[in-house]
PDB file of N, CA, C and O in Angstrom:
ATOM      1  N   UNK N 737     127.047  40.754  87.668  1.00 65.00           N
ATOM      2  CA  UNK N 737     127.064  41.862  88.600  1.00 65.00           C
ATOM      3  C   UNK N 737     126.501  43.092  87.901  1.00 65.00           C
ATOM      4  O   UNK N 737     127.017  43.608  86.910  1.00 65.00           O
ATOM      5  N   UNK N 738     125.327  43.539  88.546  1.00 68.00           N
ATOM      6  CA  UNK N 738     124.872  45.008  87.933  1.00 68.00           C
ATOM      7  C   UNK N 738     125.677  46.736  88.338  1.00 68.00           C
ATOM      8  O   UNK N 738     125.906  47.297  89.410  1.00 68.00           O
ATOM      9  N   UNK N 739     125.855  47.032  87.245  1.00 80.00           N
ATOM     10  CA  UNK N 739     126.787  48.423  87.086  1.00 80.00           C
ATOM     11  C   UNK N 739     126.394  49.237  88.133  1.00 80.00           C
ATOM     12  O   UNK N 739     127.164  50.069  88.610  1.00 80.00           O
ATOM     13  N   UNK N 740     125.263  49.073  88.535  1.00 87.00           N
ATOM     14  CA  UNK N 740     124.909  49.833  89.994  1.00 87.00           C
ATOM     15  C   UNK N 740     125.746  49.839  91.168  1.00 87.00           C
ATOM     16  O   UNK N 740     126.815  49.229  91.178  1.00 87.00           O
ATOM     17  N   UNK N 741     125.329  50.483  92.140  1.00 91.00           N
ATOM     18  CA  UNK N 741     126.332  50.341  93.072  1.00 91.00           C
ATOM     19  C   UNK N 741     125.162  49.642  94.174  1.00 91.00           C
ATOM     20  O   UNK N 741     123.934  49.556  94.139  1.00 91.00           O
ATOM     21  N   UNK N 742     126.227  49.193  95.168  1.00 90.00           N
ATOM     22  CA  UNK N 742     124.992  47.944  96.090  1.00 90.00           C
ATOM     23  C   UNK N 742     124.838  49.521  97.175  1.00 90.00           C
ATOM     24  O   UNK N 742     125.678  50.416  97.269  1.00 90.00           O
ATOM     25  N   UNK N 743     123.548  49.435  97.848  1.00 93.00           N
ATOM     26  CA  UNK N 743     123.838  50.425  98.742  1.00 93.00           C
ATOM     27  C   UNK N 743     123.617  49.473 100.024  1.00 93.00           C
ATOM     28  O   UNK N 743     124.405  49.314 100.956  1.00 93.00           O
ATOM     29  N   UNK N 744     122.325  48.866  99.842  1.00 95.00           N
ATOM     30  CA  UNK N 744     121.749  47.821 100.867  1.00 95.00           C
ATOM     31  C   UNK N 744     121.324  46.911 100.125  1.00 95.00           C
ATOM     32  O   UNK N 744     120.873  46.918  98.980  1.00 95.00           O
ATOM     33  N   UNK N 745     121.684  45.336 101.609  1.00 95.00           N
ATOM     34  CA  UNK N 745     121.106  44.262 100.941  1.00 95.00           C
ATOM     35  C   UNK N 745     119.825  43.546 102.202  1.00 95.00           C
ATOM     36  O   UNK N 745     119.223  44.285 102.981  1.00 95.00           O
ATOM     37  N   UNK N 746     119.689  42.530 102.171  1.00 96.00           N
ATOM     38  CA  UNK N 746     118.470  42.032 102.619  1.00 96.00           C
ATOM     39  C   UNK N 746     118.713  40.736 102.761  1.00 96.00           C
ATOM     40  O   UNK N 746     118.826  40.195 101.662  1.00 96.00           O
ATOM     41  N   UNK N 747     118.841  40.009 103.666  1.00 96.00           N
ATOM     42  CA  UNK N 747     118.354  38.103 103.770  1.00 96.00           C
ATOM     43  C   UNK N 747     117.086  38.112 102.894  1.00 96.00           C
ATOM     44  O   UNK N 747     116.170  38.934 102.905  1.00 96.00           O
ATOM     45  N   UNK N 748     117.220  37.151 102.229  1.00 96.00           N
ATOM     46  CA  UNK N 748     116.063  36.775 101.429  1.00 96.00           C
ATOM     47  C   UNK N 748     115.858  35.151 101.836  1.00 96.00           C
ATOM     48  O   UNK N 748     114.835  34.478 101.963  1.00 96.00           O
ATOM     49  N   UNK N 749     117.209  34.840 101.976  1.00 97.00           N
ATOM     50  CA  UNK N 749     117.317  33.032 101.673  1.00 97.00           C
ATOM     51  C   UNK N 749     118.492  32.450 103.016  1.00 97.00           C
ATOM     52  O   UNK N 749     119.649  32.840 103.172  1.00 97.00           O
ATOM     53  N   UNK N 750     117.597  31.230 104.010  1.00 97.00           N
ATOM     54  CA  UNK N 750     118.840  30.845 104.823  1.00 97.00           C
ATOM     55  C   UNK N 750     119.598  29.765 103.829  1.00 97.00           C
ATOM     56  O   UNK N 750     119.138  29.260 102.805  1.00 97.00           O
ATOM     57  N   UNK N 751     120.841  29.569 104.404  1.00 98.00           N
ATOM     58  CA  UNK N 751     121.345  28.840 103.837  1.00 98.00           C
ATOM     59  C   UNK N 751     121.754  27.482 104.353  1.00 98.00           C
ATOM     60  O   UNK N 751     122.918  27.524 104.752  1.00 98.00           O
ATOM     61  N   UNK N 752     121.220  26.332 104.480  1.00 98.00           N
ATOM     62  CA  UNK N 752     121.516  25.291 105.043  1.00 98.00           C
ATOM     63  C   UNK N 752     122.491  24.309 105.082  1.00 98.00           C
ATOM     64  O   UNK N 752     122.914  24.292 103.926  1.00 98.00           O
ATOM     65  N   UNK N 753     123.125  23.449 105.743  1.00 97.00           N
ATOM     66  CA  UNK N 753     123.926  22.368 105.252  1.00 97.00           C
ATOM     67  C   UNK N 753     122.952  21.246 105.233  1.00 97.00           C
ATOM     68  O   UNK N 753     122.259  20.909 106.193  1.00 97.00           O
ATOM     69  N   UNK N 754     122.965  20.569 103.778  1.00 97.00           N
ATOM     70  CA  UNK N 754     122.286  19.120 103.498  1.00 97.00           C
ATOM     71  C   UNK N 754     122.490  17.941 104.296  1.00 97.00           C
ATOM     72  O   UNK N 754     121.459  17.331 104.580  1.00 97.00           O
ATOM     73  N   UNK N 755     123.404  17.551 104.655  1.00 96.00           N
ATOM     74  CA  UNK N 755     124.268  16.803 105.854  1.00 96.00           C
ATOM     75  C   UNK N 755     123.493  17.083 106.975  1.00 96.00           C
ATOM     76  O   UNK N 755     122.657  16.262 107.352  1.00 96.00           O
ATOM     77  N   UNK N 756     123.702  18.367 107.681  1.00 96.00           N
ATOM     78  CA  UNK N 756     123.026  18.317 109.230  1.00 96.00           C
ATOM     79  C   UNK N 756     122.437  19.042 109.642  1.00 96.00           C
ATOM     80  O   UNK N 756     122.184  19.242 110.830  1.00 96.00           O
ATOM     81  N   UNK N 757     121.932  19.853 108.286  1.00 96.00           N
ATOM     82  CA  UNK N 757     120.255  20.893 108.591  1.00 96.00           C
ATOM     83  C   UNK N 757     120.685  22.087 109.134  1.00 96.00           C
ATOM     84  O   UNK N 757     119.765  22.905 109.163  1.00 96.00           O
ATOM     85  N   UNK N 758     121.784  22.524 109.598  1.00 96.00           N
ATOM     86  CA  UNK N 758     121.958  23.550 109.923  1.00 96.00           C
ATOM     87  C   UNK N 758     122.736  24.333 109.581  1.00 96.00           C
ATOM     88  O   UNK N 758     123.844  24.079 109.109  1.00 96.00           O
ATOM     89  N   UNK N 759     122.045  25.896 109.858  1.00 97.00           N
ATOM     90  CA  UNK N 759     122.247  27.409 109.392  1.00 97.00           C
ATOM     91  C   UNK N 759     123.970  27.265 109.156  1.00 97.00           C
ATOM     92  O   UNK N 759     124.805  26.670 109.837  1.00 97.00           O
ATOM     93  N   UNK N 760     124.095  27.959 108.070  1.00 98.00           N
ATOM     94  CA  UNK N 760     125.533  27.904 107.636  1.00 98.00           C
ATOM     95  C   UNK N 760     125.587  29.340 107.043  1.00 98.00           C
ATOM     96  O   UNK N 760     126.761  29.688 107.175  1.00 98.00           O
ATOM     97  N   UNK N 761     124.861  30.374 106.434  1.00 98.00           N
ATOM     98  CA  UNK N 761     124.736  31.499 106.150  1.00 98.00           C
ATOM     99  C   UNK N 761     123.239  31.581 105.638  1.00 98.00           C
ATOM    100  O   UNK N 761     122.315  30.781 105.783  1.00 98.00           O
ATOM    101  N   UNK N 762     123.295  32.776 105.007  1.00 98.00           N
ATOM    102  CA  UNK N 762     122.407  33.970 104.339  1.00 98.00           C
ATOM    103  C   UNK N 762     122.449  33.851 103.087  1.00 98.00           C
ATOM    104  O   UNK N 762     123.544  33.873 102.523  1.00 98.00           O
ATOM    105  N   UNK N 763     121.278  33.699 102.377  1.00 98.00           N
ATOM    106  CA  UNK N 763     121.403  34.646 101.066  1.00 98.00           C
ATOM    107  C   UNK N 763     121.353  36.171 100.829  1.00 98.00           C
ATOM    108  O   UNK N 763     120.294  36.532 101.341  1.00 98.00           O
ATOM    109  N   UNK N 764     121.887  37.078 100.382  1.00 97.00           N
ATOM    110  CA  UNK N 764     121.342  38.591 100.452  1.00 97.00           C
ATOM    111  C   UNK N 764     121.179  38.915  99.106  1.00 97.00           C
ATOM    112  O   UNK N 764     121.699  38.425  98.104  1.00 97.00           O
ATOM    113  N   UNK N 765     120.329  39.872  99.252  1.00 97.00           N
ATOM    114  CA  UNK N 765     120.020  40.492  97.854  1.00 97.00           C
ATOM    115  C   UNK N 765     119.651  41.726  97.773  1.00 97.00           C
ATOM    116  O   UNK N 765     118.640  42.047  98.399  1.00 97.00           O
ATOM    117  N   UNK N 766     120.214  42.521  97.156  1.00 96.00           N
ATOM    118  CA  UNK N 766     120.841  43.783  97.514  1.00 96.00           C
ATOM    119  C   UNK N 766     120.362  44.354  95.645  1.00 96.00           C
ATOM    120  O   UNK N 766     120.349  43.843  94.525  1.00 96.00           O
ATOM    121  N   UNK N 767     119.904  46.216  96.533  1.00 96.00           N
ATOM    122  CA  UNK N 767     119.014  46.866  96.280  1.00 96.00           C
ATOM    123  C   UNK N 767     119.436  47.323  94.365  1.00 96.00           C
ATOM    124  O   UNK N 767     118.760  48.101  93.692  1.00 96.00           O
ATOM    125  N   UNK N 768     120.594  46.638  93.910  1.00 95.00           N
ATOM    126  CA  UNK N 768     120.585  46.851  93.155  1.00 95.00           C
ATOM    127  C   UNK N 768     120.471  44.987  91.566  1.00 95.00           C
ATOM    128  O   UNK N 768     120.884  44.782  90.425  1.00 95.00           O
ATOM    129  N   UNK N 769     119.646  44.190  92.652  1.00 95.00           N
ATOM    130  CA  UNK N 769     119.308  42.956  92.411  1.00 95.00           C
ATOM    131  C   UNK N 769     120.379  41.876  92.728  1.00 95.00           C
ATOM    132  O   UNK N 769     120.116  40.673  92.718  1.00 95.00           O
ATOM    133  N   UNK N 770     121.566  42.372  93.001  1.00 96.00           N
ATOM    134  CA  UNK N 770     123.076  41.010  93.090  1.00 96.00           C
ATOM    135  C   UNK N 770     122.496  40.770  93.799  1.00 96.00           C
ATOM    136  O   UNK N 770     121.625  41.452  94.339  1.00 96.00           O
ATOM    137  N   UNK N 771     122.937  39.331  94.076  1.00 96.00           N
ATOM    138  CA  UNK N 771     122.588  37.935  94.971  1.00 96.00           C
ATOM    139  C   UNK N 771     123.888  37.622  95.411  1.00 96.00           C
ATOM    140  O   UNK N 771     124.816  37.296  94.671  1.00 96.00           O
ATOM    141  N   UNK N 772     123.929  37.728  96.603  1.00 97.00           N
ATOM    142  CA  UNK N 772     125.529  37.724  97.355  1.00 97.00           C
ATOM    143  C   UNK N 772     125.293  36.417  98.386  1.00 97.00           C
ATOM    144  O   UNK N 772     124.218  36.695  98.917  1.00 97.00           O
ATOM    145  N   UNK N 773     125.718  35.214  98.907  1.00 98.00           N
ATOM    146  CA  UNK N 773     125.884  34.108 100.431  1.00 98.00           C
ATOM    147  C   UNK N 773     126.741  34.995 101.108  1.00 98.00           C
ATOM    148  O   UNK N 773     127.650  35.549 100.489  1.00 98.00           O
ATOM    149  N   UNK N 774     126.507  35.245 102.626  1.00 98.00           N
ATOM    150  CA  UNK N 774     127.229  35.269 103.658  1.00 98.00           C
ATOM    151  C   UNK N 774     127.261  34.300 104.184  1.00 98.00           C
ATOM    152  O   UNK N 774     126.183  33.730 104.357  1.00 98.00           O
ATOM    153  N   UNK N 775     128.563  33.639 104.702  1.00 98.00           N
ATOM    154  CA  UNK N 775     128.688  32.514 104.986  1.00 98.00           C
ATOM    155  C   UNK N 775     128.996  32.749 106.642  1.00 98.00           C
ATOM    156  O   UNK N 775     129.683  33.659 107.106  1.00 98.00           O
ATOM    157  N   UNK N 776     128.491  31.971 107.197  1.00 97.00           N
ATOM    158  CA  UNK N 776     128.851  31.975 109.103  1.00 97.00           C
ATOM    159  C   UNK N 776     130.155  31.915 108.947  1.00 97.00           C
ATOM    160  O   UNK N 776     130.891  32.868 109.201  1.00 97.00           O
ATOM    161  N   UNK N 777     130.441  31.116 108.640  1.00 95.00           N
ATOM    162  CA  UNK N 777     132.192  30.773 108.889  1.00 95.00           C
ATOM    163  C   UNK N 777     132.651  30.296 107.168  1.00 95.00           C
ATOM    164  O   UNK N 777     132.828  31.074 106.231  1.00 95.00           O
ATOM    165  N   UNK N 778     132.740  29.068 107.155  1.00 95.00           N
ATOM    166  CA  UNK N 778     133.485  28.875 105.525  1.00 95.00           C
ATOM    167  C   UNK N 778     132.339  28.315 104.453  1.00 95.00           C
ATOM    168  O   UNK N 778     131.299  27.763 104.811  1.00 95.00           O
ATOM    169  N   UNK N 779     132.662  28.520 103.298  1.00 96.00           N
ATOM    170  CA  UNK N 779     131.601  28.588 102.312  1.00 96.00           C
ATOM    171  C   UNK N 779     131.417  26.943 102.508  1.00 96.00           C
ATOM    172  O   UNK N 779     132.222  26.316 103.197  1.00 96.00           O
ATOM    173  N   UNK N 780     130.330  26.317 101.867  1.00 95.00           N
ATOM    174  CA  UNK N 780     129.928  25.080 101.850  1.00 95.00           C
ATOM    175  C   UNK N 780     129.537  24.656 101.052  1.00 95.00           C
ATOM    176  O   UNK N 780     128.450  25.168 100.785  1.00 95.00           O
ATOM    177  N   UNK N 781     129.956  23.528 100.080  1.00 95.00           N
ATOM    178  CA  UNK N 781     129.445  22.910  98.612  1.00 95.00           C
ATOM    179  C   UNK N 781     128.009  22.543  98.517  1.00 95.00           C
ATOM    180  O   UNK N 781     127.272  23.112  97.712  1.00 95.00           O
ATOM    181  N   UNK N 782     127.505  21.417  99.481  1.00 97.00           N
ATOM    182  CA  UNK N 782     126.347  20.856  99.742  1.00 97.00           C
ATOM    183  C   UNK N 782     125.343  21.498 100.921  1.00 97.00           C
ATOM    184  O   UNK N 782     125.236  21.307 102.133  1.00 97.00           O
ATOM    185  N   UNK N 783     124.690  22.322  99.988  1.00 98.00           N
ATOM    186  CA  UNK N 783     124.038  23.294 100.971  1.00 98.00           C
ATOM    187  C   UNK N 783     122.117  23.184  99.933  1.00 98.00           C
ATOM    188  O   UNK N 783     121.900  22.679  98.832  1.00 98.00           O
ATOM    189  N   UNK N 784     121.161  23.850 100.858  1.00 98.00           N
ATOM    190  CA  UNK N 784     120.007  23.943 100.319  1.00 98.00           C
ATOM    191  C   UNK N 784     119.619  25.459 101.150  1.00 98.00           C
ATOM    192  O   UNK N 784     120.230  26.055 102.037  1.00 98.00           O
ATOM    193  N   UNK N 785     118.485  25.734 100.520  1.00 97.00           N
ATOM    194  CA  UNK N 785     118.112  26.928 100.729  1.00 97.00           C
ATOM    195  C   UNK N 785     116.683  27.070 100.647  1.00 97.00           C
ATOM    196  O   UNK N 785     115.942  26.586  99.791  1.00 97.00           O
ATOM    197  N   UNK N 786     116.219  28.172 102.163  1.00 96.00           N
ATOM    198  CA  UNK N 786     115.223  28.053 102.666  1.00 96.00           C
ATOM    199  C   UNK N 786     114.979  29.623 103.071  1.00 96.00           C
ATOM    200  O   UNK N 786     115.752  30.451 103.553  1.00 96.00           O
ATOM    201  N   UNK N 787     113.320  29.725 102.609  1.00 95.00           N
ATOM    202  CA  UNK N 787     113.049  31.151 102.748  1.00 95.00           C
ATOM    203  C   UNK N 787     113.070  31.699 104.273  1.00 95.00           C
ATOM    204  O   UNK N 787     112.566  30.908 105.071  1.00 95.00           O
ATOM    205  N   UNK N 788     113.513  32.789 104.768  1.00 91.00           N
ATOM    206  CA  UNK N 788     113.169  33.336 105.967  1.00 91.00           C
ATOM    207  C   UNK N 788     111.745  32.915 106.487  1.00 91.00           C
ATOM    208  O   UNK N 788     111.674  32.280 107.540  1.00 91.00           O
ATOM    209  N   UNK N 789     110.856  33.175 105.938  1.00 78.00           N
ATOM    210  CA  UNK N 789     110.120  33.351 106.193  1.00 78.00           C
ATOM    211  C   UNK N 789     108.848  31.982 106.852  1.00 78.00           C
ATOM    212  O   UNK N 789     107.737  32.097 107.368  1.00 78.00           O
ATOM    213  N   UNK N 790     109.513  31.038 106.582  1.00 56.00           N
ATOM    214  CA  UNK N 790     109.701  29.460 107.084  1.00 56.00           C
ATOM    215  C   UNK N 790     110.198  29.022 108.478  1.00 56.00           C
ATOM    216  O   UNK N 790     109.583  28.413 109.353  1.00 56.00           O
ATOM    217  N   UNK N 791     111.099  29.351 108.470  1.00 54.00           N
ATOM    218  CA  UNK N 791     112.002  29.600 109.580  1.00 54.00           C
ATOM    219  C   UNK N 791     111.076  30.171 110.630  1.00 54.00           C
ATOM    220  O   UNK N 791     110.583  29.298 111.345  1.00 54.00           O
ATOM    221  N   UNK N 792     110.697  31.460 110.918  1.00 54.00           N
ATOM    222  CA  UNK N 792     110.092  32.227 111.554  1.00 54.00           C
ATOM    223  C   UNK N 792     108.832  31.047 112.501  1.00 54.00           C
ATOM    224  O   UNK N 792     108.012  31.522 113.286  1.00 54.00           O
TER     225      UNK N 792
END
């Protein structure tokens, strides 16, 4: 965690379930570089990750 303070973060990364392909959260990454998952509902072990920008 950087000594900074977060002010804003950003989706960078969806977060998938491996099992059944679907959206389970966010990656964010926030303006002071932390890398934080928001999770839809509960965190998930077996997950992969896919740029926004794919998606689209």
């Amino acid at each position: 965690m950087s000594p900074e303070t977060r002010l804003t973060g950003e989706p960078i990364l969806r977060i998938l379930c491996k099992k059944t392909d679907t959206l389970v959260g966010y990656l964010y990454q926030w303006n002071n570089g932390d890398l934080q998952p928001a999770w839809l509902d509960t965190a998930k072990a077996e997950v992969r990750y896919e740029p926004i920008s794919a998606a689209a």
